[in-house]
mmCIF file of C-alpha atoms in Angstrom:
data_model
loop_
_atom_site.group_PDB
_atom_site.id
_atom_site.type_symbol
_atom_site.label_atom_id
_atom_site.label_comp_id
_atom_site.label_asym_id
_atom_site.label_seq_id
_atom_site.Cartn_x
_atom_site.Cartn_y
_atom_site.Cartn_z
ATOM 1 C CA MET A 367 0.234 14.085 -3.126
ATOM 2 C CA SER A 368 -1.496 13.932 -1.064
ATOM 3 C CA LYS A 369 -1.343 12.559 3.161
ATOM 4 C CA GLN A 370 -4.854 12.551 3.559
ATOM 5 C CA SER A 371 -7.002 9.126 3.791
ATOM 6 C CA VAL A 372 -9.962 7.527 5.033
ATOM 7 C CA SER A 373 -9.919 4.273 6.627
ATOM 8 C CA LEU A 374 -12.665 2.661 7.050
ATOM 9 C CA LEU A 375 -10.832 -0.524 8.859
ATOM 10 C CA ALA A 376 -7.456 0.034 11.092
ATOM 11 C CA LEU A 377 -5.725 -3.536 12.098
ATOM 12 C CA PRO A 378 -2.679 -4.070 14.441
ATOM 13 C CA LEU A 379 -0.020 -6.671 12.728
ATOM 14 C CA MET A 380 2.656 -7.938 14.582
ATOM 15 C CA LEU A 381 5.293 -7.500 12.117
ATOM 16 C CA SER A 382 8.129 -10.517 10.874
ATOM 17 C CA ALA A 383 10.776 -8.419 9.168
ATOM 18 C CA THR A 384 11.518 -4.527 8.397
ATOM 19 C CA VAL A 385 8.864 -2.482 7.842
ATOM 20 C CA ALA A 386 8.366 1.450 5.812
ATOM 21 C CA ALA A 387 5.404 3.723 6.676
ATOM 22 C CA SER A 388 2.675 3.698 3.896
ATOM 23 C CA ARG A 389 4.238 0.359 1.938
ATOM 24 C CA PHE A 390 1.632 -2.343 0.950
ATOM 25 C CA VAL A 391 2.152 -5.403 3.406
ATOM 26 C CA THR A 392 1.520 -9.146 3.513
ATOM 27 C CA PRO A 393 -1.094 -11.512 6.065
ATOM 28 C CA ALA A 394 2.995 -12.711 7.690
ATOM 29 C CA GLY A 395 3.352 -8.876 8.338
ATOM 30 C CA ALA A 396 5.924 -8.053 5.574
ATOM 31 C CA GLN A 397 6.703 -5.508 3.387
ATOM 32 C CA ALA A 398 5.759 -6.428 0.072
ATOM 33 C CA GLY A 399 7.340 -8.103 -3.010
ATOM 34 C CA ALA A 400 6.785 -7.819 -6.505
ATOM 35 C CA GLY A 401 2.305 -8.563 -7.281
ATOM 36 C CA ALA A 402 2.802 -10.225 -3.967
ATOM 37 C CA ASN A 403 -0.862 -10.383 -2.481
ATOM 38 C CA THR A 404 -1.997 -7.424 0.345
ATOM 39 C CA PHE A 405 -3.131 -6.892 3.663
ATOM 40 C CA GLY A 406 -3.135 -3.932 3.267
ATOM 41 C CA VAL A 407 -1.290 -0.202 3.612
ATOM 42 C CA SER A 408 1.506 0.735 7.010
ATOM 43 C CA ARG A 409 0.817 3.874 8.432
ATOM 44 C CA SER A 410 4.691 3.654 10.166
ATOM 45 C CA ASP A 411 7.569 2.865 9.868
ATOM 46 C CA GLY A 412 8.957 -1.740 11.979
ATOM 47 C CA VAL A 413 10.596 -3.853 12.657
ATOM 48 C CA ALA A 414 10.235 -7.675 12.869
ATOM 49 C CA GLY A 415 8.229 -8.174 17.070
ATOM 50 C CA GLU A 416 6.852 -4.560 16.872
ATOM 51 C CA ARG A 417 2.721 -3.914 16.134
ATOM 52 C CA ILE A 418 2.081 -0.871 13.696
ATOM 53 C CA THR A 419 -1.294 -0.108 12.237
ATOM 54 C CA THR A 420 -2.203 -1.189 9.511
ATOM 55 C CA ASP A 421 -4.911 0.544 6.565
ATOM 56 C CA VAL A 422 -7.709 -2.436 5.265
ATOM 57 C CA ILE A 423 -10.019 -1.762 4.268
ATOM 58 C CA GLY A 424 -11.191 2.029 2.763
ATOM 59 C CA THR A 425 -8.095 4.552 1.270
ATOM 60 C CA ALA A 426 -4.460 5.001 2.799
ATOM 61 C CA VAL A 427 -1.824 6.528 1.390
ATOM 62 C CA VAL A 428 0.527 5.120 -0.015
ATOM 63 C CA GLN A 429 4.695 5.227 -1.505
ATOM 64 C CA VAL A 430 4.899 5.242 -5.448
ATOM 65 C CA GLY A 431 7.614 3.224 -6.916
ATOM 66 C CA ALA A 432 6.805 4.704 -10.436
ATOM 67 C CA ALA A 433 4.796 7.985 -12.501
ATOM 68 C CA VAL A 434 1.325 6.323 -11.921
ATOM 69 C CA ASP A 435 -2.418 7.847 -13.905
ATOM 70 C CA LYS A 436 -4.798 8.565 -12.090
ATOM 71 C CA ASP A 437 -7.729 5.440 -12.187
ATOM 72 C CA ALA A 438 -5.100 3.492 -12.687
ATOM 73 C CA THR A 439 -5.226 -0.278 -11.080
ATOM 74 C CA LEU A 440 -1.868 -1.260 -8.915
ATOM 75 C CA LYS A 441 -0.009 -3.301 -7.646
ATOM 76 C CA SER A 442 3.035 -4.428 -4.773
ATOM 77 C CA ASP A 443 7.078 -3.709 -7.124
ATOM 78 C CA ALA A 444 9.395 -5.519 -5.383
ATOM 79 C CA ASN A 445 9.289 -2.331 -2.264
ATOM 80 C CA GLY A 446 5.609 -2.317 -1.679
ATOM 81 C CA LYS A 447 5.619 0.242 -2.918
ATOM 82 C CA ALA A 448 2.489 1.011 -5.949
ATOM 83 C CA ILE A 449 3.290 1.061 -9.938
ATOM 84 C CA ALA A 450 0.838 0.518 -12.248
ATOM 85 C CA TRP A 451 -0.836 -3.605 -11.909
ATOM 86 C CA ALA A 452 -0.405 -3.913 -16.065
ATOM 87 C CA THR A 453 -0.792 -8.016 -16.589
ATOM 88 C CA SER A 454 0.258 -10.486 -13.921
ATOM 89 C CA GLY A 455 0.390 -9.785 -10.388
ATOM 90 C CA ALA A 456 -2.219 -8.910 -7.136
ATOM 91 C CA LYS A 457 -3.751 -6.342 -8.224
ATOM 92 C CA VAL A 458 -3.931 -4.623 -4.597
ATOM 93 C CA ALA A 459 -5.259 -0.866 -4.986
ATOM 94 C CA ILE A 460 -6.230 2.259 -7.678
ATOM 95 C CA ALA A 461 -5.231 5.054 -7.628
ATOM 96 C CA LEU A 462 -7.204 7.963 -6.002
ATOM 97 C CA GLU A 463 -4.528 10.873 -7.607
ATOM 98 C CA ALA A 464 -1.396 10.778 -9.870
ATOM 99 C CA ALA A 465 1.937 10.788 -9.101
ATOM 100 C CA THR A 466 4.391 12.058 -12.363
ATOM 101 C CA ALA A 467 7.234 10.280 -10.793
ATOM 102 C CA ALA A 468 8.715 7.942 -8.171
ATOM 103 C CA ASP A 469 8.410 8.453 -4.083
ATOM 104 C CA GLN A 470 5.500 10.535 -4.111
ATOM 105 C CA PHE A 471 2.760 9.196 -1.598
ATOM 106 C CA ILE A 472 -1.124 8.698 -3.414
ATOM 107 C CA GLU A 473 -3.889 8.381 -2.146
ATOM 108 C CA VAL A 474 -5.868 4.544 -3.457
ATOM 109 C CA LEU A 475 -8.669 2.748 -2.385
ATOM 110 C CA LEU A 476 -7.507 -0.602 -1.663
ATOM 111 C CA ILE A 477 -8.816 -3.913 -3.125
ATOM 112 C CA PRO A 478 -9.633 -6.688 -1.144
ATOM 113 C CA ASN A 479 -6.784 -9.828 -2.177
ATOM 114 C CA ALA A 480 -6.127 -13.561 -2.035
ATOM 115 C CA ALA A 481 -3.907 -16.372 -2.587
#
């Protein structure tokens, strides 16, 4: 799976909790929960009080929580991983490639979203 991305805007984010790399994060600096609105995707691991770089606009590499189809609309699962959006939750990205199983990494197009 992909390890490339084209970030058009990457911003530092002060963490309020532990965050894993390649996961959706919230504006509050925490790993996103199920269906949450997101700020972007973390580029690295971090703990509360650290600043990490977050891809906000453009494409990013994200870890998936389940198999997803190319071009699927995505949301965050309870662990900040990408899963297919079905009927509820914030739409936060579009899959630019498919994943056949959980814990693979794919390139996604980030979708601006707000509460």
